[in-house]
């Protein structure tokens, strides 16, 4: 790429981004183009740097000073933290309250199961009672061989 | 207390937090204004205006951005405003200087932009001066310069490129 064309194109034309990228790369790497532009170090020596201003008085009025804050408002994030803590505490209190409430006692009952033949593994529920009341057996076979779950519930009157 | 905490406190209106926040950046801001305006007193005025504007608009500051670059961006805009006003004033002054000064010829030193410092940066047009100051002294990228000056990224690159060429020429002429 010719350097003069690059300079002209870079300054004069509205270019698409990819072409600007190519021109930038050319300018960054071409020793001739770099030679025509002043480098950063030389430019810094022409201007004022913060290091030159160490003895300048502060821009802020003396009342504001350079003190770090003495009295400060609660930072914004702490409010969320306090809110979250409060919510967790309330939730814990509710859980504790429910746990303190005595659960309904499990009804005690009597179940008579008669197994037929040990090899055949057949059983029958002859009678089921919860307390003094008759109960209804419910059988559930989860699909695992040799497993049957039986539970009982009170029959409604 | 780190910078983010100071920003949050300052956003809630804490002036001391704001003072703590800008105390580490005010020299950078003043240097930028000085490079752009060329005069100490005017630079201090512009920097103080920028600080005031920053304090007033702090609630709109996006915490994801760099605070110092945001502050310097405000400073650069204040300086460009001042340079624009100054140019307008000088144009009017040149026309009416005769009447205002009692019939005498306008003195060149009264109307010339401040070149007494001899700094070559002042010979650049304002936008190029702003672009090169932000890029070289404060490490702004072309994109950030474009956002600050309100122009396209390519335009910012052109400002930078032109400024470097002109400065090189001025330096070479000065030797």
Short mmCIF file of N, CA, C and O in Angstrom, two decimals, chain A residues 5-141:
data_model
loop_
_atom_site.label_atom_id
_atom_site.label_comp_id
_atom_site.label_asym_id
_atom_site.label_seq_id
_atom_site.Cartn_x
_atom_site.Cartn_y
_atom_site.Cartn_z
N UNK A 5 -1.21 7.28 -0.46
CA UNK A 5 -2.61 6.89 -0.64
C UNK A 5 -3.25 6.61 0.72
O UNK A 5 -4.38 6.96 0.98
N UNK A 6 -2.49 5.96 1.59
CA UNK A 6 -3.00 5.63 2.93
C UNK A 6 -3.37 6.91 3.68
O UNK A 6 -4.46 7.03 4.24
N UNK A 7 -2.46 7.86 3.65
CA UNK A 7 -2.73 9.12 4.37
C UNK A 7 -3.96 9.81 3.80
O UNK A 7 -4.82 10.29 4.54
N UNK A 8 -4.04 9.82 2.47
CA UNK A 8 -5.18 10.49 1.83
C UNK A 8 -6.47 9.77 2.20
O UNK A 8 -7.45 10.39 2.62
N UNK A 9 -6.45 8.44 2.05
CA UNK A 9 -7.67 7.66 2.32
C UNK A 9 -8.08 7.80 3.78
O UNK A 9 -9.26 7.96 4.09
N UNK A 10 -7.10 7.79 4.64
CA UNK A 10 -7.41 7.85 6.07
C UNK A 10 -8.03 9.18 6.45
O UNK A 10 -8.90 9.25 7.31
N UNK A 11 -7.59 10.24 5.80
CA UNK A 11 -8.06 11.57 6.19
C UNK A 11 -9.29 12.01 5.42
O UNK A 11 -10.10 12.76 5.93
N UNK A 12 -9.41 11.56 4.18
CA UNK A 12 -10.40 12.17 3.31
C UNK A 12 -11.69 11.37 3.16
O UNK A 12 -12.75 11.95 2.95
N UNK A 13 -11.61 10.08 3.25
CA UNK A 13 -12.77 9.29 2.84
C UNK A 13 -13.47 8.65 4.04
O UNK A 13 -12.81 8.20 4.97
N UNK A 14 -14.79 8.56 3.99
CA UNK A 14 -15.47 7.72 4.98
C UNK A 14 -15.25 6.26 4.59
O UNK A 14 -15.65 5.83 3.50
N UNK A 15 -14.59 5.51 5.43
CA UNK A 15 -14.18 4.16 5.05
C UNK A 15 -14.91 3.11 5.86
O UNK A 15 -15.28 3.37 7.02
N UNK A 16 -15.10 1.93 5.28
CA UNK A 16 -15.67 0.85 6.10
C UNK A 16 -14.66 0.42 7.17
O UNK A 16 -13.45 0.67 7.03
N UNK A 17 -15.18 -0.24 8.18
CA UNK A 17 -14.34 -0.56 9.35
C UNK A 17 -13.14 -1.43 8.97
O UNK A 17 -12.04 -1.22 9.48
N UNK A 18 -13.34 -2.42 8.07
CA UNK A 18 -12.23 -3.33 7.76
C UNK A 18 -11.10 -2.58 7.07
O UNK A 18 -9.93 -2.85 7.27
N UNK A 19 -11.47 -1.57 6.24
CA UNK A 19 -10.42 -0.83 5.54
C UNK A 19 -9.69 0.09 6.53
O UNK A 19 -8.47 0.23 6.47
N UNK A 20 -10.46 0.65 7.46
CA UNK A 20 -9.81 1.48 8.49
C UNK A 20 -8.81 0.65 9.28
O UNK A 20 -7.73 1.11 9.63
N UNK A 21 -9.23 -0.60 9.57
CA UNK A 21 -8.33 -1.49 10.30
C UNK A 21 -7.04 -1.71 9.53
O UNK A 21 -5.94 -1.63 10.10
N UNK A 22 -7.16 -1.94 8.21
CA UNK A 22 -5.96 -2.15 7.39
C UNK A 22 -5.08 -0.90 7.39
O UNK A 22 -3.85 -0.99 7.49
N UNK A 23 -5.73 0.25 7.26
CA UNK A 23 -4.96 1.50 7.24
C UNK A 23 -4.27 1.73 8.58
O UNK A 23 -3.11 2.13 8.63
N UNK A 24 -5.01 1.43 9.66
CA UNK A 24 -4.41 1.56 10.99
C UNK A 24 -3.17 0.69 11.13
O UNK A 24 -2.15 1.12 11.66
N UNK A 25 -3.31 -0.53 10.65
CA UNK A 25 -2.17 -1.45 10.74
C UNK A 25 -0.99 -0.94 9.93
O UNK A 25 0.15 -1.03 10.35
N UNK A 26 -1.32 -0.40 8.75
CA UNK A 26 -0.23 0.13 7.92
C UNK A 26 0.48 1.27 8.66
O UNK A 26 1.71 1.28 8.75
N UNK A 27 -0.32 2.17 9.20
CA UNK A 27 0.27 3.34 9.87
C UNK A 27 1.09 2.91 11.09
O UNK A 27 2.14 3.46 11.38
N UNK A 28 0.58 1.88 11.79
CA UNK A 28 1.31 1.43 12.98
C UNK A 28 2.63 0.74 12.64
O UNK A 28 3.55 0.74 13.44
N UNK A 29 2.68 0.11 11.48
CA UNK A 29 3.86 -0.70 11.18
C UNK A 29 4.80 -0.10 10.15
O UNK A 29 5.94 -0.52 10.06
N UNK A 30 4.32 0.86 9.37
CA UNK A 30 5.16 1.40 8.31
C UNK A 30 6.13 2.43 8.91
O UNK A 30 5.70 3.42 9.51
N UNK A 31 7.41 2.21 8.78
CA UNK A 31 8.38 3.14 9.40
C UNK A 31 8.29 4.54 8.81
O UNK A 31 8.49 5.53 9.53
N UNK A 32 7.93 4.61 7.53
CA UNK A 32 7.85 5.92 6.91
C UNK A 32 6.68 6.73 7.49
O UNK A 32 6.84 7.91 7.84
N UNK A 33 5.53 6.07 7.60
CA UNK A 33 4.36 6.76 8.17
C UNK A 33 4.60 7.12 9.64
O UNK A 33 4.22 8.20 10.10
N UNK A 34 5.20 6.19 10.35
CA UNK A 34 5.49 6.47 11.76
C UNK A 34 6.46 7.64 11.90
O UNK A 34 6.38 8.41 12.85
N UNK A 35 7.35 7.74 10.95
CA UNK A 35 8.32 8.83 10.98
C UNK A 35 7.69 10.19 10.77
O UNK A 35 8.21 11.21 11.22
N UNK A 36 6.53 10.19 10.09
CA UNK A 36 5.88 11.48 9.82
C UNK A 36 5.01 11.94 10.98
O UNK A 36 4.54 13.08 10.99
N UNK A 37 4.73 11.05 11.91
CA UNK A 37 3.88 11.41 13.05
C UNK A 37 4.73 11.46 14.32
O UNK A 37 5.69 10.72 14.47
N UNK A 38 4.33 12.34 15.20
CA UNK A 38 5.09 12.49 16.46
C UNK A 38 4.67 11.38 17.43
O UNK A 38 3.47 11.10 17.57
N UNK A 39 5.63 10.76 18.08
CA UNK A 39 5.28 9.65 18.98
C UNK A 39 4.79 10.17 20.33
O UNK A 39 4.95 11.35 20.66
N UNK A 40 4.21 9.26 21.09
CA UNK A 40 3.55 9.63 22.36
C UNK A 40 4.51 10.30 23.34
O UNK A 40 4.15 11.27 24.01
N UNK A 41 5.72 9.77 23.41
CA UNK A 41 6.66 10.30 24.38
C UNK A 41 6.98 11.76 24.09
O UNK A 41 7.02 12.61 25.00
N UNK A 42 7.18 12.05 22.80
CA UNK A 42 7.48 13.43 22.41
C UNK A 42 6.29 14.34 22.67
O UNK A 42 6.45 15.49 23.10
N UNK A 43 5.08 13.80 22.43
CA UNK A 43 3.88 14.63 22.65
C UNK A 43 3.73 14.93 24.15
O UNK A 43 3.40 16.04 24.53
N UNK A 44 4.03 13.93 24.98
CA UNK A 44 3.92 14.14 26.43
C UNK A 44 4.85 15.27 26.89
O UNK A 44 4.52 16.03 27.79
N UNK A 45 6.01 15.35 26.23
CA UNK A 45 6.96 16.38 26.65
C UNK A 45 6.48 17.78 26.26
O UNK A 45 6.98 18.78 26.77
N UNK A 46 5.49 17.85 25.36
CA UNK A 46 4.98 19.17 24.94
C UNK A 46 3.91 19.70 25.89
O UNK A 46 3.60 20.89 25.87
N UNK A 47 3.30 18.81 26.65
CA UNK A 47 2.16 19.23 27.46
C UNK A 47 2.43 19.16 28.95
O UNK A 47 3.54 18.89 29.39
N UNK A 48 1.37 19.43 29.70
CA UNK A 48 1.44 19.40 31.16
C UNK A 48 0.99 18.01 31.61
O UNK A 48 -0.02 17.50 31.12
N UNK A 49 1.73 17.42 32.52
CA UNK A 49 1.32 16.11 33.05
C UNK A 49 0.95 16.28 34.53
O UNK A 49 1.36 17.26 35.16
N UNK A 50 0.20 15.34 35.09
CA UNK A 50 -0.16 15.46 36.51
C UNK A 50 1.06 15.59 37.41
O UNK A 50 1.01 16.26 38.44
N UNK A 51 2.18 15.00 36.99
CA UNK A 51 3.39 15.10 37.82
C UNK A 51 3.90 16.54 37.91
O UNK A 51 4.53 16.92 38.90
N UNK A 52 3.60 17.33 36.88
CA UNK A 52 4.03 18.74 36.90
C UNK A 52 3.17 19.59 37.85
O UNK A 52 3.50 20.74 38.11
N UNK A 53 2.06 19.03 38.29
CA UNK A 53 1.09 19.84 39.04
C UNK A 53 1.05 19.47 40.53
O UNK A 53 0.06 19.73 41.19
N UNK A 54 2.10 18.87 41.00
CA UNK A 54 2.07 18.41 42.40
C UNK A 54 1.90 19.56 43.39
O UNK A 54 1.32 19.38 44.45
N UNK A 55 2.39 20.74 43.03
CA UNK A 55 2.30 21.86 43.97
C UNK A 55 1.05 22.71 43.77
O UNK A 55 0.88 23.72 44.45
N UNK A 56 0.22 22.32 42.83
CA UNK A 56 -1.02 23.07 42.60
C UNK A 56 -1.98 22.85 43.77
O UNK A 56 -2.13 21.72 44.25
N UNK A 57 -2.65 23.92 44.22
CA UNK A 57 -3.66 23.72 45.27
C UNK A 57 -4.85 22.91 44.75
O UNK A 57 -5.08 22.86 43.54
N UNK A 58 -5.56 22.32 45.71
CA UNK A 58 -6.70 21.47 45.32
C UNK A 58 -7.77 22.28 44.61
O UNK A 58 -7.96 23.47 44.86
N UNK A 59 -8.48 21.62 43.72
CA UNK A 59 -9.58 22.28 43.01
C UNK A 59 -10.82 22.41 43.88
O UNK A 59 -11.69 23.22 43.62
N UNK A 60 -10.87 21.59 44.90
CA UNK A 60 -12.06 21.60 45.75
C UNK A 60 -11.94 22.71 46.79
O UNK A 60 -10.84 23.03 47.23
N UNK A 61 -13.06 23.28 47.19
CA UNK A 61 -13.00 24.31 48.23
C UNK A 61 -12.48 23.70 49.53
O UNK A 61 -12.69 22.51 49.78
N UNK A 62 -11.80 24.52 50.36
CA UNK A 62 -11.19 23.98 51.58
C UNK A 62 -12.18 23.28 52.49
O UNK A 62 -11.83 22.33 53.17
N UNK A 63 -13.44 23.74 52.49
CA UNK A 63 -14.42 23.12 53.37
C UNK A 63 -14.60 21.65 53.05
O UNK A 63 -14.77 20.81 53.92
N UNK A 64 -14.55 21.34 51.74
CA UNK A 64 -14.73 19.94 51.36
C UNK A 64 -13.46 19.15 51.69
O UNK A 64 -13.53 18.00 52.09
N UNK A 65 -12.32 19.85 51.50
CA UNK A 65 -11.05 19.26 51.92
C UNK A 65 -10.72 17.96 51.22
O UNK A 65 -11.36 17.57 50.27
N UNK A 66 -9.70 17.32 51.75
CA UNK A 66 -9.30 16.03 51.19
C UNK A 66 -9.58 14.91 52.17
O UNK A 66 -9.05 13.82 52.05
N UNK A 67 -10.38 15.25 53.18
CA UNK A 67 -10.65 14.23 54.19
C UNK A 67 -11.47 13.09 53.59
O UNK A 67 -12.31 13.31 52.72
N UNK A 68 -11.25 11.93 54.11
CA UNK A 68 -12.12 10.84 53.73
C UNK A 68 -13.41 11.00 54.52
O UNK A 68 -13.42 11.67 55.55
N UNK A 69 -14.49 10.44 54.06
CA UNK A 69 -15.77 10.69 54.73
C UNK A 69 -15.76 10.25 56.19
O UNK A 69 -15.30 9.14 56.50
N UNK A 70 -16.26 11.14 57.06
CA UNK A 70 -16.37 10.78 58.47
C UNK A 70 -17.70 10.08 58.71
O UNK A 70 -17.80 9.05 59.28
N UNK A 71 -18.73 10.79 58.24
CA UNK A 71 -20.07 10.26 58.46
C UNK A 71 -20.59 9.87 57.09
O UNK A 71 -20.64 10.69 56.18
N UNK A 72 -20.93 8.64 56.93
CA UNK A 72 -21.36 8.25 55.60
C UNK A 72 -22.69 7.51 55.67
O UNK A 72 -23.01 6.87 56.67
N UNK A 73 -23.41 7.61 54.62
CA UNK A 73 -24.69 6.93 54.55
C UNK A 73 -24.44 5.43 54.38
O UNK A 73 -23.36 5.01 54.01
N UNK A 74 -25.46 4.65 54.66
CA UNK A 74 -25.30 3.20 54.51
C UNK A 74 -25.16 2.91 53.02
O UNK A 74 -25.95 3.36 52.22
N UNK A 75 -24.12 2.17 52.63
CA UNK A 75 -23.98 1.85 51.21
C UNK A 75 -25.20 1.09 50.70
O UNK A 75 -25.83 0.35 51.45
N UNK A 76 -25.48 1.26 49.44
CA UNK A 76 -26.70 0.73 48.84
C UNK A 76 -26.81 -0.79 48.99
O UNK A 76 -27.85 -1.31 49.32
N UNK A 77 -25.70 -1.51 48.79
CA UNK A 77 -25.72 -2.97 48.83
C UNK A 77 -26.07 -3.51 50.22
O UNK A 77 -26.64 -4.58 50.34
N UNK A 78 -25.69 -2.75 51.25
CA UNK A 78 -25.99 -3.21 52.61
C UNK A 78 -27.48 -3.31 52.85
O UNK A 78 -27.93 -4.13 53.62
N UNK A 79 -28.22 -2.47 52.19
CA UNK A 79 -29.68 -2.53 52.39
C UNK A 79 -30.22 -3.87 51.91
O UNK A 79 -31.07 -4.48 52.55
N UNK A 80 -29.69 -4.30 50.74
CA UNK A 80 -30.10 -5.62 50.23
C UNK A 80 -29.68 -6.71 51.21
O UNK A 80 -30.42 -7.67 51.46
N UNK A 81 -28.46 -6.57 51.75
CA UNK A 81 -27.96 -7.58 52.68
C UNK A 81 -28.84 -7.65 53.92
O UNK A 81 -29.22 -8.74 54.37
N UNK A 82 -29.20 -6.48 54.47
CA UNK A 82 -30.07 -6.46 55.64
C UNK A 82 -31.44 -7.06 55.31
O UNK A 82 -32.01 -7.81 56.10
N UNK A 83 -31.96 -6.74 54.16
CA UNK A 83 -33.26 -7.28 53.73
C UNK A 83 -33.21 -8.79 53.64
O UNK A 83 -34.12 -9.48 54.13
N UNK A 84 -32.13 -9.30 53.02
CA UNK A 84 -31.99 -10.75 52.86
C UNK A 84 -31.88 -11.43 54.23
O UNK A 84 -32.50 -12.47 54.47
N UNK A 85 -31.10 -10.81 55.13
CA UNK A 85 -30.93 -11.37 56.48
C UNK A 85 -32.26 -11.43 57.21
O UNK A 85 -32.60 -12.43 57.85
N UNK A 86 -33.03 -10.36 57.09
CA UNK A 86 -34.35 -10.30 57.74
C UNK A 86 -35.26 -11.40 57.19
O UNK A 86 -35.96 -12.09 57.94
N UNK A 87 -35.22 -11.57 55.85
CA UNK A 87 -36.07 -12.59 55.23
C UNK A 87 -35.68 -13.98 55.71
O UNK A 87 -36.55 -14.80 56.04
N UNK A 88 -34.37 -14.25 55.79
CA UNK A 88 -33.90 -15.56 56.25
C UNK A 88 -34.32 -15.80 57.69
O UNK A 88 -34.77 -16.90 58.07
N UNK A 89 -34.20 -14.75 58.52
CA UNK A 89 -34.59 -14.87 59.93
C UNK A 89 -36.08 -15.20 60.07
O UNK A 89 -36.47 -16.09 60.83
N UNK A 90 -36.89 -14.51 59.30
CA UNK A 90 -38.35 -14.76 59.35
C UNK A 90 -38.66 -16.18 58.90
O UNK A 90 -39.48 -16.86 59.52
N UNK A 91 -37.99 -16.62 57.84
CA UNK A 91 -38.21 -17.96 57.33
C UNK A 91 -37.83 -19.00 58.38
O UNK A 91 -38.57 -19.96 58.63
N UNK A 92 -36.69 -18.77 59.03
CA UNK A 92 -36.23 -19.67 60.09
C UNK A 92 -37.23 -19.73 61.23
O UNK A 92 -37.53 -20.81 61.77
N UNK A 93 -37.75 -18.56 61.59
CA UNK A 93 -38.72 -18.51 62.68
C UNK A 93 -39.98 -19.29 62.32
O UNK A 93 -40.54 -20.04 63.16
N UNK A 94 -40.42 -19.17 61.07
CA UNK A 94 -41.62 -19.89 60.63
C UNK A 94 -41.38 -21.40 60.67
O UNK A 94 -42.25 -22.16 61.13
N UNK A 95 -40.21 -21.82 60.19
CA UNK A 95 -39.89 -23.25 60.20
C UNK A 95 -39.86 -23.79 61.63
O UNK A 95 -40.43 -24.85 61.93
N UNK A 96 -39.23 -23.01 62.53
CA UNK A 96 -39.15 -23.42 63.93
C UNK A 96 -40.54 -23.54 64.53
O UNK A 96 -40.85 -24.48 65.27
N UNK A 97 -41.42 -22.60 64.17
CA UNK A 97 -42.79 -22.60 64.68
C UNK A 97 -43.52 -23.86 64.24
O UNK A 97 -44.20 -24.52 65.03
N UNK A 98 -43.36 -24.22 62.97
CA UNK A 98 -44.03 -25.42 62.47
C UNK A 98 -43.48 -26.68 63.12
O UNK A 98 -44.21 -27.64 63.36
N UNK A 99 -42.17 -26.64 63.39
CA UNK A 99 -41.57 -27.83 64.00
C UNK A 99 -42.04 -28.02 65.44
O UNK A 99 -42.13 -29.12 65.93
N UNK A 100 -42.29 -26.88 66.11
CA UNK A 100 -42.73 -26.97 67.50
C UNK A 100 -44.15 -27.50 67.60
O UNK A 100 -44.54 -28.06 68.61
N UNK A 101 -44.92 -27.32 66.56
CA UNK A 101 -46.30 -27.82 66.59
C UNK A 101 -46.26 -29.36 66.56
O UNK A 101 -45.66 -29.93 65.64
N UNK A 102 -46.84 -30.04 67.52
CA UNK A 102 -46.74 -31.52 67.54
C UNK A 102 -47.45 -32.13 66.33
O UNK A 102 -48.58 -31.76 66.03
N UNK A 103 -46.78 -33.02 65.64
CA UNK A 103 -47.41 -33.62 64.47
C UNK A 103 -48.52 -34.59 64.88
O UNK A 103 -48.53 -35.08 66.02
N UNK A 104 -49.37 -34.83 63.96
CA UNK A 104 -50.48 -35.75 64.25
C UNK A 104 -49.89 -37.16 64.46
O UNK A 104 -49.11 -37.62 63.62
N UNK A 105 -50.22 -37.81 65.59
CA UNK A 105 -49.61 -39.13 65.83
C UNK A 105 -50.05 -40.17 64.79
O UNK A 105 -51.18 -40.13 64.31
N UNK A 106 -49.09 -41.00 64.45
CA UNK A 106 -49.40 -42.04 63.48
C UNK A 106 -50.32 -43.07 64.13
O UNK A 106 -50.03 -43.55 65.24
N UNK A 107 -51.35 -43.36 63.44
CA UNK A 107 -52.30 -44.30 64.01
C UNK A 107 -51.67 -45.69 64.11
O UNK A 107 -50.99 -46.13 63.21
N UNK A 108 -51.87 -46.29 65.23
CA UNK A 108 -51.36 -47.65 65.44
C UNK A 108 -52.48 -48.62 65.07
O UNK A 108 -53.64 -48.42 65.42
N UNK A 109 -52.13 -49.63 64.39
CA UNK A 109 -53.17 -50.59 64.01
C UNK A 109 -52.64 -52.02 64.04
O UNK A 109 -51.48 -52.26 64.39
N UNK A 110 -53.47 -52.90 63.70
CA UNK A 110 -53.09 -54.31 63.69
C UNK A 110 -53.30 -54.86 62.29
O UNK A 110 -54.33 -54.59 61.67
N UNK A 111 -52.28 -55.55 61.80
CA UNK A 111 -52.40 -56.11 60.45
C UNK A 111 -52.10 -57.59 60.55
O UNK A 111 -51.13 -58.01 61.17
N UNK A 112 -52.97 -58.32 59.97
CA UNK A 112 -52.75 -59.77 59.91
C UNK A 112 -52.47 -60.11 58.47
O UNK A 112 -53.31 -59.87 57.61
N UNK A 113 -51.31 -60.65 58.24
CA UNK A 113 -50.96 -61.03 56.86
C UNK A 113 -50.68 -62.52 56.88
O UNK A 113 -49.94 -63.02 57.73
N UNK A 114 -51.30 -63.18 55.97
CA UNK A 114 -51.05 -64.61 55.88
C UNK A 114 -50.36 -64.87 54.55
O UNK A 114 -50.88 -64.50 53.50
N UNK A 115 -49.17 -65.44 54.65
CA UNK A 115 -48.49 -65.78 53.41
C UNK A 115 -48.92 -67.18 53.02
O UNK A 115 -49.00 -68.07 53.87
N UNK A 116 -49.20 -67.35 51.77
CA UNK A 116 -49.63 -68.66 51.29
C UNK A 116 -48.46 -69.61 51.26
O UNK A 116 -48.04 -70.15 52.28
N UNK A 117 -47.83 -69.71 50.18
CA UNK A 117 -46.70 -70.61 50.00
C UNK A 117 -45.43 -69.80 49.91
O UNK A 117 -45.38 -68.78 49.20
N UNK A 118 -44.36 -70.22 50.59
CA UNK A 118 -43.11 -69.48 50.58
C UNK A 118 -42.50 -69.42 49.19
O UNK A 118 -41.88 -68.43 48.82
N UNK A 119 -42.71 -70.46 48.40
CA UNK A 119 -42.13 -70.47 47.05
C UNK A 119 -42.93 -69.60 46.09
O UNK A 119 -42.38 -68.93 45.22
N UNK A 120 -44.21 -69.70 46.26
CA UNK A 120 -45.08 -68.94 45.34
C UNK A 120 -45.07 -67.45 45.70
O UNK A 120 -45.22 -66.60 44.83
N UNK A 121 -44.81 -67.16 46.95
CA UNK A 121 -44.75 -65.78 47.44
C UNK A 121 -46.03 -65.02 47.13
O UNK A 121 -46.03 -63.97 46.49
N UNK A 122 -47.08 -65.61 47.58
CA UNK A 122 -48.39 -64.96 47.46
C UNK A 122 -48.83 -64.61 48.87
O UNK A 122 -48.62 -65.39 49.79
N UNK A 123 -49.37 -63.44 49.06
CA UNK A 123 -49.90 -63.13 50.38
C UNK A 123 -51.28 -62.50 50.22
O UNK A 123 -51.63 -62.01 49.15
N UNK A 124 -51.99 -62.56 51.31
CA UNK A 124 -53.33 -61.97 51.30
C UNK A 124 -53.51 -61.19 52.59
O UNK A 124 -53.00 -61.60 53.64
N UNK A 125 -54.16 -60.09 52.51
CA UNK A 125 -54.47 -59.30 53.70
C UNK A 125 -55.83 -59.77 54.20
O UNK A 125 -56.82 -59.63 53.50
N UNK A 126 -55.76 -60.36 55.32
CA UNK A 126 -57.01 -60.92 55.88
C UNK A 126 -57.80 -59.83 56.57
O UNK A 126 -58.99 -59.68 56.37
N UNK A 127 -57.11 -59.07 57.40
CA UNK A 127 -57.84 -58.04 58.15
C UNK A 127 -56.90 -56.88 58.41
O UNK A 127 -55.71 -57.09 58.65
N UNK A 128 -57.43 -55.72 58.35
CA UNK A 128 -56.61 -54.54 58.66
C UNK A 128 -57.43 -53.62 59.54
O UNK A 128 -58.59 -53.33 59.24
N UNK A 129 -56.83 -53.17 60.62
CA UNK A 129 -57.54 -52.25 61.52
C UNK A 129 -56.56 -51.15 61.95
O UNK A 129 -55.39 -51.42 62.19
N UNK A 130 -57.06 -49.99 62.09
CA UNK A 130 -56.28 -48.91 62.68
C UNK A 130 -57.03 -48.51 63.93
O UNK A 130 -58.16 -48.02 63.85
N UNK A 131 -56.36 -48.73 65.07
CA UNK A 131 -57.07 -48.53 66.32
C UNK A 131 -58.19 -49.56 66.41
O UNK A 131 -57.96 -50.75 66.22
N UNK A 132 -59.39 -49.04 66.63
CA UNK A 132 -60.53 -49.95 66.71
C UNK A 132 -61.31 -49.98 65.41
O UNK A 132 -62.32 -50.68 65.32
N UNK A 133 -60.83 -49.22 64.46
CA UNK A 133 -61.63 -49.11 63.24
C UNK A 133 -61.00 -49.91 62.11
O UNK A 133 -59.77 -50.04 62.04
N UNK A 134 -61.84 -50.41 61.25
CA UNK A 134 -61.30 -51.16 60.11
C UNK A 134 -60.55 -50.22 59.15
O UNK A 134 -60.93 -49.07 59.02
N UNK A 135 -59.49 -50.76 58.54
CA UNK A 135 -58.71 -49.95 57.61
C UNK A 135 -58.73 -50.57 56.22
O UNK A 135 -59.06 -51.74 56.07
N UNK A 136 -58.40 -49.75 55.25
CA UNK A 136 -58.44 -50.24 53.86
C UNK A 136 -57.00 -50.42 53.38
O UNK A 136 -56.20 -49.48 53.46
N UNK A 137 -56.66 -51.59 52.91
CA UNK A 137 -55.29 -51.80 52.42
C UNK A 137 -55.13 -51.30 50.98
O UNK A 137 -56.04 -51.42 50.18
N UNK A 138 -53.99 -50.73 50.72
CA UNK A 138 -53.68 -50.30 49.35
C UNK A 138 -52.35 -50.93 48.97
O UNK A 138 -51.37 -50.82 49.73
N UNK A 139 -52.36 -51.61 47.84
CA UNK A 139 -51.16 -52.31 47.40
C UNK A 139 -50.52 -51.54 46.24
O UNK A 139 -51.21 -51.03 45.35
N UNK A 140 -49.20 -51.51 46.30
CA UNK A 140 -48.49 -50.83 45.23
C UNK A 140 -47.29 -51.67 44.84
O UNK A 140 -46.46 -52.03 45.68
N UNK A 141 -47.17 -51.98 43.54
CA UNK A 141 -46.02 -52.75 43.06
C UNK A 141 -45.13 -51.79 42.27
O UNK A 141 -45.51 -51.33 41.18
#
